[in-house]
């Protein structure tokens, strides 16, 4: 199978490329590498995949030294070059992971979030349609669950009251995905990810910032006086959920080649318990400040965890990593690489 992965230098992209390499697929990855705060870590991930980052030029392919993997520095907003790439390469599958993430950053730059997450997704859908791609996979987020959703979050919840521009941009992209499936018979599967973490994690993600603050002795401010619950999902389980869908026949829903799945651990974990596990894995104490700020006022839920019944029933998904087992692996990786491979 020939696969195009957008956001290939990102956290989930890196692990997805690794898995597809191990399964023997031919892979092309793209990423614009334009965010200064993530560039060092993205280049480190690419180096792990055998890409000589000193050879990178815009829209030029670089072949991995260790796998059948080509990487191209390319922006999903570059419609002309995206269409050209898909037309020339004739991909079987597109896995669209490229995005801007985070509720707070989306308040600071809402236009960029709309452009990348919504317009960029439409560009990829259109390229898939024009080039005859067999399946299109889109990474959405648990953040689309707005103030009408309650834990455990289900796929058929009312998600049309987003609480941030990030959530709105992802929800708009979900609707585009359904429209392309219905209007153009393009097989589309959407994954809603719930708080993924693990080695090579996104720099501004909660687990990474917590680990940094513990290592640096910084105060960790927890809103709602520390009572927050999340569905911390280890990266291996995230990629497993995706692979079950990628390696399965196209799902038909009410005559439309379309499916939407929650990908999570389906286990509510208090934030304080997760922090304690990171403390233990790093061998240092956390300094915590309890803040009475209402999570909803900053676009967050108090409790957010997935109902994964649908993915389990339809694709035999069965997450295996409890946070007590996975956090030590994350902590070891962080200790070995922080201020060596990357800084935050």
mmCIF file of N, CA and C in Angstrom, residues 54-163:
data_model
loop_
_atom_site.group_PDB
_atom_site.id
_atom_site.type_symbol
_atom_site.label_atom_id
_atom_site.label_comp_id
_atom_site.label_asym_id
_atom_site.label_seq_id
_atom_site.Cartn_x
_atom_site.Cartn_y
_atom_site.Cartn_z
ATOM 1 N N UNK A 54 19.593 18.039 6.943
ATOM 2 C CA UNK A 54 20.389 19.086 6.297
ATOM 3 C C UNK A 54 20.115 19.150 4.799
ATOM 4 N N UNK A 55 19.470 18.125 4.263
ATOM 5 C CA UNK A 55 19.170 18.079 2.830
ATOM 6 C C UNK A 55 17.782 18.641 2.488
ATOM 7 N N UNK A 56 17.035 19.068 3.487
ATOM 8 C CA UNK A 56 15.655 19.478 3.253
ATOM 9 C C UNK A 56 15.568 20.793 2.495
ATOM 10 N N UNK A 57 14.802 20.791 1.411
ATOM 11 C CA UNK A 57 14.443 21.988 0.668
ATOM 12 C C UNK A 57 12.952 21.914 0.374
ATOM 13 N N UNK A 58 12.327 23.057 0.262
ATOM 14 C CA UNK A 58 10.878 23.073 0.068
ATOM 15 C C UNK A 58 10.480 22.336 -1.213
ATOM 16 N N UNK A 59 9.505 21.437 -1.069
ATOM 17 C CA UNK A 59 8.902 20.667 -2.174
ATOM 18 C C UNK A 59 9.873 19.683 -2.817
ATOM 19 N N UNK A 60 10.998 19.383 -2.148
ATOM 20 C CA UNK A 60 11.965 18.414 -2.653
ATOM 21 C C UNK A 60 11.955 17.166 -1.778
ATOM 22 N N UNK A 61 11.942 16.002 -2.395
ATOM 23 C CA UNK A 61 11.875 14.737 -1.671
ATOM 24 C C UNK A 61 13.246 14.315 -1.149
ATOM 25 N N UNK A 62 13.279 13.824 0.086
ATOM 26 C CA UNK A 62 14.486 13.268 0.688
ATOM 27 C C UNK A 62 14.179 11.830 1.101
ATOM 28 N N UNK A 63 14.973 10.886 0.660
ATOM 29 C CA UNK A 63 14.753 9.470 0.954
ATOM 30 C C UNK A 63 15.421 9.087 2.277
ATOM 31 N N UNK A 64 14.702 8.307 3.070
ATOM 32 C CA UNK A 64 15.249 7.793 4.316
ATOM 33 C C UNK A 64 16.421 6.852 4.039
ATOM 34 N N UNK A 65 17.394 6.874 4.942
ATOM 35 C CA UNK A 65 18.545 5.985 4.810
ATOM 36 C C UNK A 65 18.257 4.595 5.355
ATOM 37 N N UNK A 66 17.090 4.425 6.030
ATOM 38 C CA UNK A 66 16.836 3.152 6.701
ATOM 39 C C UNK A 66 15.509 2.501 6.322
ATOM 40 N N UNK A 67 14.696 3.158 5.496
ATOM 41 C CA UNK A 67 13.367 2.603 5.209
ATOM 42 C C UNK A 67 12.846 3.132 3.873
ATOM 43 N N UNK A 68 11.756 2.512 3.398
ATOM 44 C CA UNK A 68 11.097 2.983 2.185
ATOM 45 C C UNK A 68 10.174 4.126 2.598
ATOM 46 N N UNK A 69 10.796 5.272 2.835
ATOM 47 C CA UNK A 69 10.097 6.445 3.338
ATOM 48 C C UNK A 69 10.729 7.683 2.733
ATOM 49 N N UNK A 70 9.923 8.474 2.061
ATOM 50 C CA UNK A 70 10.371 9.741 1.498
ATOM 51 C C UNK A 70 9.695 10.880 2.258
ATOM 52 N N UNK A 71 10.471 11.896 2.603
ATOM 53 C CA UNK A 71 9.917 13.048 3.292
ATOM 54 C C UNK A 71 10.052 14.287 2.414
ATOM 55 N N UNK A 72 8.987 15.103 2.410
ATOM 56 C CA UNK A 72 8.969 16.342 1.630
ATOM 57 C C UNK A 72 8.537 17.481 2.539
ATOM 58 N N UNK A 73 9.324 18.515 2.607
ATOM 59 C CA UNK A 73 8.913 19.722 3.316
ATOM 60 C C UNK A 73 7.865 20.422 2.451
ATOM 61 N N UNK A 74 6.613 20.383 2.913
ATOM 62 C CA UNK A 74 5.503 20.880 2.088
ATOM 63 C C UNK A 74 4.349 21.294 2.988
ATOM 64 N N UNK A 75 3.714 22.394 2.644
ATOM 65 C CA UNK A 75 2.620 22.952 3.419
ATOM 66 C C UNK A 75 1.288 22.493 2.837
ATOM 67 N N UNK A 76 0.354 22.054 3.687
ATOM 68 C CA UNK A 76 -0.944 21.617 3.179
ATOM 69 C C UNK A 76 -1.774 22.774 2.636
ATOM 70 N N UNK A 77 -1.361 24.007 2.879
ATOM 71 C CA UNK A 77 -2.042 25.163 2.283
ATOM 72 C C UNK A 77 -1.531 25.468 0.875
ATOM 73 N N UNK A 78 -0.495 24.770 0.465
ATOM 74 C CA UNK A 78 0.065 24.925 -0.884
ATOM 75 C C UNK A 78 -0.711 24.005 -1.830
ATOM 76 N N UNK A 79 -1.864 24.451 -2.235
ATOM 77 C CA UNK A 79 -2.799 23.612 -2.992
ATOM 78 C C UNK A 79 -2.182 23.081 -4.291
ATOM 79 N N UNK A 80 -1.436 23.911 -4.967
ATOM 80 C CA UNK A 80 -0.871 23.498 -6.261
ATOM 81 C C UNK A 80 0.089 22.320 -6.093
ATOM 82 N N UNK A 81 1.021 22.432 -5.144
ATOM 83 C CA UNK A 81 1.997 21.362 -4.962
ATOM 84 C C UNK A 81 1.384 20.120 -4.324
ATOM 85 N N UNK A 82 0.368 20.304 -3.479
ATOM 86 C CA UNK A 82 -0.324 19.148 -2.905
ATOM 87 C C UNK A 82 -1.023 18.362 -4.013
ATOM 88 N N UNK A 83 -1.740 19.054 -4.893
ATOM 89 C CA UNK A 83 -2.422 18.376 -5.995
ATOM 90 C C UNK A 83 -1.439 17.683 -6.929
ATOM 91 N N UNK A 84 -0.321 18.349 -7.189
ATOM 92 C CA UNK A 84 0.703 17.760 -8.055
ATOM 93 C C UNK A 84 1.266 16.486 -7.441
ATOM 94 N N UNK A 85 1.578 16.532 -6.148
ATOM 95 C CA UNK A 85 2.133 15.361 -5.466
ATOM 96 C C UNK A 85 1.163 14.186 -5.526
ATOM 97 N N UNK A 86 -0.106 14.423 -5.213
ATOM 98 C CA UNK A 86 -1.084 13.339 -5.201
ATOM 99 C C UNK A 86 -1.339 12.795 -6.598
ATOM 100 N N UNK A 87 -1.330 13.669 -7.577
ATOM 101 C CA UNK A 87 -1.546 13.242 -8.960
ATOM 102 C C UNK A 87 -0.381 12.376 -9.446
ATOM 103 N N UNK A 88 0.834 12.773 -9.128
ATOM 104 C CA UNK A 88 2.015 12.050 -9.611
ATOM 105 C C UNK A 88 2.250 10.737 -8.861
ATOM 106 N N UNK A 89 1.942 10.727 -7.561
ATOM 107 C CA UNK A 89 2.277 9.559 -6.744
ATOM 108 C C UNK A 89 1.180 8.495 -6.719
ATOM 109 N N UNK A 90 -0.056 8.890 -7.016
ATOM 110 C CA UNK A 90 -1.148 7.923 -7.078
ATOM 111 C C UNK A 90 -1.264 7.109 -5.777
ATOM 112 N N UNK A 91 -1.465 7.791 -4.682
ATOM 113 C CA UNK A 91 -1.535 7.149 -3.373
ATOM 114 C C UNK A 91 -2.790 6.290 -3.237
ATOM 115 N N UNK A 92 -2.647 5.194 -2.492
ATOM 116 C CA UNK A 92 -3.807 4.384 -2.132
ATOM 117 C C UNK A 92 -4.562 5.015 -0.968
ATOM 118 N N UNK A 93 -3.803 5.563 -0.010
ATOM 119 C CA UNK A 93 -4.367 6.054 1.242
ATOM 120 C C UNK A 93 -3.731 7.384 1.607
ATOM 121 N N UNK A 94 -4.517 8.299 2.146
ATOM 122 C CA UNK A 94 -3.994 9.513 2.760
ATOM 123 C C UNK A 94 -4.382 9.495 4.236
ATOM 124 N N UNK A 95 -3.395 9.694 5.097
ATOM 125 C CA UNK A 95 -3.626 9.839 6.537
ATOM 126 C C UNK A 95 -3.310 11.285 6.872
ATOM 127 N N UNK A 96 -4.348 12.051 7.138
ATOM 128 C CA UNK A 96 -4.188 13.498 7.313
ATOM 129 C C UNK A 96 -4.103 13.844 8.804
ATOM 130 N N UNK A 97 -2.869 14.074 9.263
ATOM 131 C CA UNK A 97 -2.604 14.363 10.672
ATOM 132 C C UNK A 97 -2.148 15.805 10.903
ATOM 133 N N UNK A 98 -1.753 16.507 9.851
ATOM 134 C CA UNK A 98 -1.216 17.864 10.013
ATOM 135 C C UNK A 98 -2.273 18.791 10.591
ATOM 136 N N UNK A 99 -1.884 19.562 11.615
ATOM 137 C CA UNK A 99 -2.841 20.475 12.258
ATOM 138 C C UNK A 99 -2.106 21.394 13.218
ATOM 139 N N UNK A 100 -2.761 22.491 13.555
ATOM 140 C CA UNK A 100 -2.376 23.286 14.715
ATOM 141 C C UNK A 100 -3.252 22.833 15.877
ATOM 142 N N UNK A 101 -2.666 22.751 17.083
ATOM 143 C CA UNK A 101 -3.399 22.195 18.217
ATOM 144 C C UNK A 101 -3.344 23.112 19.424
ATOM 145 N N UNK A 102 -4.394 23.021 20.241
ATOM 146 C CA UNK A 102 -4.406 23.717 21.518
ATOM 147 C C UNK A 102 -5.454 24.808 21.595
ATOM 148 N N UNK A 103 -6.237 24.793 22.685
ATOM 149 C CA UNK A 103 -7.283 25.794 22.869
ATOM 150 C C UNK A 103 -6.697 27.187 23.069
ATOM 151 N N UNK A 104 -5.697 27.305 23.955
ATOM 152 C CA UNK A 104 -5.134 28.626 24.238
ATOM 153 C C UNK A 104 -4.437 29.240 23.022
ATOM 154 N N UNK A 105 -3.571 28.503 22.301
ATOM 155 C CA UNK A 105 -2.962 29.091 21.103
ATOM 156 C C UNK A 105 -3.985 29.530 20.064
ATOM 157 N N UNK A 106 -5.116 28.839 20.000
ATOM 158 C CA UNK A 106 -6.133 29.203 18.998
ATOM 159 C C UNK A 106 -6.820 30.517 19.339
ATOM 160 N N UNK A 107 -6.799 30.902 20.625
ATOM 161 C CA UNK A 107 -7.325 32.219 20.987
ATOM 162 C C UNK A 107 -6.387 33.322 20.514
ATOM 163 N N UNK A 108 -5.117 33.024 20.509
ATOM 164 C CA UNK A 108 -4.120 34.019 20.145
ATOM 165 C C UNK A 108 -4.006 34.196 18.641
ATOM 166 N N UNK A 109 -4.329 33.158 17.882
ATOM 167 C CA UNK A 109 -4.185 33.237 16.427
ATOM 168 C C UNK A 109 -5.294 32.433 15.742
ATOM 169 N N UNK A 110 -6.550 32.869 15.876
ATOM 170 C CA UNK A 110 -7.667 32.071 15.341
ATOM 171 C C UNK A 110 -7.627 31.892 13.830
ATOM 172 N N UNK A 111 -7.133 32.877 13.098
ATOM 173 C CA UNK A 111 -7.110 32.764 11.636
ATOM 174 C C UNK A 111 -6.200 31.639 11.182
ATOM 175 N N UNK A 112 -5.037 31.525 11.809
ATOM 176 C CA UNK A 112 -4.107 30.448 11.451
ATOM 177 C C UNK A 112 -4.738 29.088 11.700
ATOM 178 N N UNK A 113 -5.477 28.947 12.793
ATOM 179 C CA UNK A 113 -6.119 27.666 13.101
ATOM 180 C C UNK A 113 -7.184 27.325 12.069
ATOM 181 N N UNK A 114 -7.967 28.310 11.666
ATOM 182 C CA UNK A 114 -8.968 28.055 10.628
ATOM 183 C C UNK A 114 -8.287 27.676 9.308
ATOM 184 N N UNK A 115 -7.257 28.418 8.944
ATOM 185 C CA UNK A 115 -6.590 28.152 7.671
ATOM 186 C C UNK A 115 -5.996 26.745 7.641
ATOM 187 N N UNK A 116 -5.204 26.395 8.642
ATOM 188 C CA UNK A 116 -4.507 25.103 8.630
ATOM 189 C C UNK A 116 -5.485 23.948 8.842
ATOM 190 N N UNK A 117 -6.321 24.053 9.866
ATOM 191 C CA UNK A 117 -7.140 22.906 10.255
ATOM 192 C C UNK A 117 -8.372 22.706 9.375
ATOM 193 N N UNK A 118 -8.908 23.786 8.835
ATOM 194 C CA UNK A 118 -10.124 23.666 8.032
ATOM 195 C C UNK A 118 -9.813 23.771 6.537
ATOM 196 N N UNK A 119 -9.194 24.877 6.123
ATOM 197 C CA UNK A 119 -8.855 25.021 4.699
ATOM 198 C C UNK A 119 -7.843 23.958 4.289
ATOM 199 N N UNK A 120 -6.858 23.705 5.148
ATOM 200 C CA UNK A 120 -5.859 22.676 4.833
ATOM 201 C C UNK A 120 -6.489 21.306 4.659
ATOM 202 N N UNK A 121 -7.472 20.990 5.483
ATOM 203 C CA UNK A 121 -8.167 19.709 5.348
ATOM 204 C C UNK A 121 -8.953 19.645 4.046
ATOM 205 N N UNK A 122 -9.603 20.739 3.689
ATOM 206 C CA UNK A 122 -10.325 20.759 2.414
ATOM 207 C C UNK A 122 -9.362 20.570 1.243
ATOM 208 N N UNK A 123 -8.187 21.167 1.330
ATOM 209 C CA UNK A 123 -7.179 20.963 0.278
ATOM 210 C C UNK A 123 -6.823 19.489 0.137
ATOM 211 N N UNK A 124 -6.650 18.810 1.274
ATOM 212 C CA UNK A 124 -6.271 17.394 1.228
ATOM 213 C C UNK A 124 -7.424 16.526 0.721
ATOM 214 N N UNK A 125 -8.638 16.833 1.124
ATOM 215 C CA UNK A 125 -9.797 16.091 0.625
ATOM 216 C C UNK A 125 -9.949 16.251 -0.886
ATOM 217 N N UNK A 126 -9.758 17.462 -1.355
ATOM 218 C CA UNK A 126 -9.897 17.710 -2.790
ATOM 219 C C UNK A 126 -8.801 17.010 -3.576
ATOM 220 N N UNK A 127 -7.587 17.032 -3.048
ATOM 221 C CA UNK A 127 -6.490 16.319 -3.709
ATOM 222 C C UNK A 127 -6.776 14.821 -3.742
ATOM 223 N N UNK A 128 -7.335 14.295 -2.650
ATOM 224 C CA UNK A 128 -7.695 12.881 -2.605
ATOM 225 C C UNK A 128 -8.769 12.561 -3.642
ATOM 226 N N UNK A 129 -9.766 13.421 -3.738
ATOM 227 C CA UNK A 129 -10.844 13.210 -4.714
ATOM 228 C C UNK A 129 -10.319 13.219 -6.141
ATOM 229 N N UNK A 130 -9.510 14.218 -6.449
ATOM 230 C CA UNK A 130 -9.025 14.372 -7.820
ATOM 231 C C UNK A 130 -8.066 13.259 -8.232
ATOM 232 N N UNK A 131 -7.354 12.702 -7.270
ATOM 233 C CA UNK A 131 -6.354 11.683 -7.615
ATOM 234 C C UNK A 131 -6.849 10.259 -7.403
ATOM 235 N N UNK A 132 -8.087 10.106 -6.968
ATOM 236 C CA UNK A 132 -8.662 8.768 -6.856
ATOM 237 C C UNK A 132 -8.162 7.954 -5.677
ATOM 238 N N UNK A 133 -7.860 8.611 -4.569
ATOM 239 C CA UNK A 133 -7.411 7.896 -3.375
ATOM 240 C C UNK A 133 -8.503 6.946 -2.891
ATOM 241 N N UNK A 134 -8.097 5.748 -2.433
ATOM 242 C CA UNK A 134 -9.067 4.729 -2.020
ATOM 243 C C UNK A 134 -9.649 4.988 -0.634
ATOM 244 N N UNK A 135 -8.830 5.536 0.274
ATOM 245 C CA UNK A 135 -9.302 5.829 1.623
ATOM 246 C C UNK A 135 -8.621 7.079 2.162
ATOM 247 N N UNK A 136 -9.388 7.863 2.909
ATOM 248 C CA UNK A 136 -8.886 9.099 3.504
ATOM 249 C C UNK A 136 -9.159 9.025 5.005
ATOM 250 N N UNK A 137 -8.101 9.220 5.793
ATOM 251 C CA UNK A 137 -8.228 9.176 7.246
ATOM 252 C C UNK A 137 -7.878 10.546 7.818
ATOM 253 N N UNK A 138 -8.734 11.025 8.713
ATOM 254 C CA UNK A 138 -8.573 12.366 9.270
ATOM 255 C C UNK A 138 -8.480 12.307 10.788
ATOM 256 N N UNK A 139 -7.505 13.034 11.332
ATOM 257 C CA UNK A 139 -7.337 13.082 12.787
ATOM 258 C C UNK A 139 -8.064 14.286 13.352
ATOM 259 N N UNK A 140 -9.133 14.014 14.084
ATOM 260 C CA UNK A 140 -9.825 15.058 14.799
ATOM 261 C C UNK A 140 -9.417 15.004 16.262
ATOM 262 N N UNK A 141 -10.191 15.653 17.115
ATOM 263 C CA UNK A 141 -9.781 15.797 18.513
ATOM 264 C C UNK A 141 -10.983 15.695 19.435
ATOM 265 N N UNK A 142 -10.727 15.209 20.640
ATOM 266 C CA UNK A 142 -11.750 15.205 21.675
ATOM 267 C C UNK A 142 -12.240 16.613 21.973
ATOM 268 N N UNK A 143 -11.443 17.608 21.616
ATOM 269 C CA UNK A 143 -11.804 19.006 21.892
ATOM 270 C C UNK A 143 -13.088 19.426 21.198
ATOM 271 N N UNK A 144 -13.528 18.692 20.150
ATOM 272 C CA UNK A 144 -14.770 19.080 19.477
ATOM 273 C C UNK A 144 -15.981 18.944 20.397
ATOM 274 N N UNK A 145 -15.839 18.170 21.462
ATOM 275 C CA UNK A 145 -16.939 18.014 22.417
ATOM 276 C C UNK A 145 -17.086 19.292 23.218
ATOM 277 N N UNK A 146 -18.096 20.078 22.876
ATOM 278 C CA UNK A 146 -18.298 21.372 23.511
ATOM 279 C C UNK A 146 -19.111 21.279 24.785
ATOM 280 N N UNK A 147 -19.793 22.364 25.125
ATOM 281 C CA UNK A 147 -20.460 22.415 26.423
ATOM 282 C C UNK A 147 -21.787 21.652 26.467
ATOM 283 N N UNK A 148 -22.127 20.940 25.382
ATOM 284 C CA UNK A 148 -23.307 20.077 25.397
ATOM 285 C C UNK A 148 -22.939 18.609 25.611
ATOM 286 N N UNK A 149 -21.638 18.309 25.658
ATOM 287 C CA UNK A 149 -21.176 16.931 25.825
ATOM 288 C C UNK A 149 -20.816 16.659 27.279
ATOM 289 N N UNK A 150 -20.991 15.408 27.676
ATOM 290 C CA UNK A 150 -20.652 14.985 29.027
ATOM 291 C C UNK A 150 -19.948 13.636 28.972
ATOM 292 N N UNK A 151 -19.003 13.436 29.878
ATOM 293 C CA UNK A 151 -18.242 12.184 29.907
ATOM 294 C C UNK A 151 -19.133 11.019 30.352
ATOM 295 N N UNK A 152 -18.884 9.831 29.762
ATOM 296 C CA UNK A 152 -17.925 9.566 28.691
ATOM 297 C C UNK A 152 -18.424 10.090 27.350
ATOM 298 N N UNK A 153 -17.532 10.669 26.562
ATOM 299 C CA UNK A 153 -17.907 11.252 25.281
ATOM 300 C C UNK A 153 -18.174 10.155 24.249
ATOM 301 N N UNK A 154 -19.266 10.316 23.519
ATOM 302 C CA UNK A 154 -19.637 9.357 22.487
ATOM 303 C C UNK A 154 -19.589 10.010 21.112
ATOM 304 N N UNK A 155 -19.470 9.171 20.084
ATOM 305 C CA UNK A 155 -19.368 9.689 18.725
ATOM 306 C C UNK A 155 -20.615 10.456 18.296
ATOM 307 N N UNK A 156 -21.780 10.078 18.830
ATOM 308 C CA UNK A 156 -23.021 10.736 18.398
ATOM 309 C C UNK A 156 -23.460 11.858 19.332
ATOM 310 N N UNK A 157 -22.549 12.323 20.198
ATOM 311 C CA UNK A 157 -22.851 13.489 21.025
ATOM 312 C C UNK A 157 -23.092 14.717 20.151
ATOM 313 N N UNK A 158 -23.835 15.679 20.667
ATOM 314 C CA UNK A 158 -23.997 16.969 19.997
ATOM 315 C C UNK A 158 -22.705 17.760 20.205
ATOM 316 N N UNK A 159 -21.960 17.957 19.126
ATOM 317 C CA UNK A 159 -20.669 18.646 19.222
ATOM 318 C C UNK A 159 -20.694 19.992 18.492
ATOM 319 N N UNK A 160 -21.859 20.561 18.363
ATOM 320 C CA UNK A 160 -21.982 21.807 17.611
ATOM 321 C C UNK A 160 -22.017 23.048 18.501
ATOM 322 N N UNK A 161 -21.404 22.941 19.695
ATOM 323 C CA UNK A 161 -21.201 24.101 20.559
ATOM 324 C C UNK A 161 -19.740 24.125 21.003
ATOM 325 N N UNK A 162 -18.794 24.306 20.059
ATOM 326 C CA UNK A 162 -17.359 24.260 20.408
ATOM 327 C C UNK A 162 -16.980 25.376 21.372
ATOM 328 N N UNK A 163 -15.963 25.101 22.192
ATOM 329 C CA UNK A 163 -15.554 26.052 23.222
ATOM 330 C C UNK A 163 -14.234 26.753 22.905
#
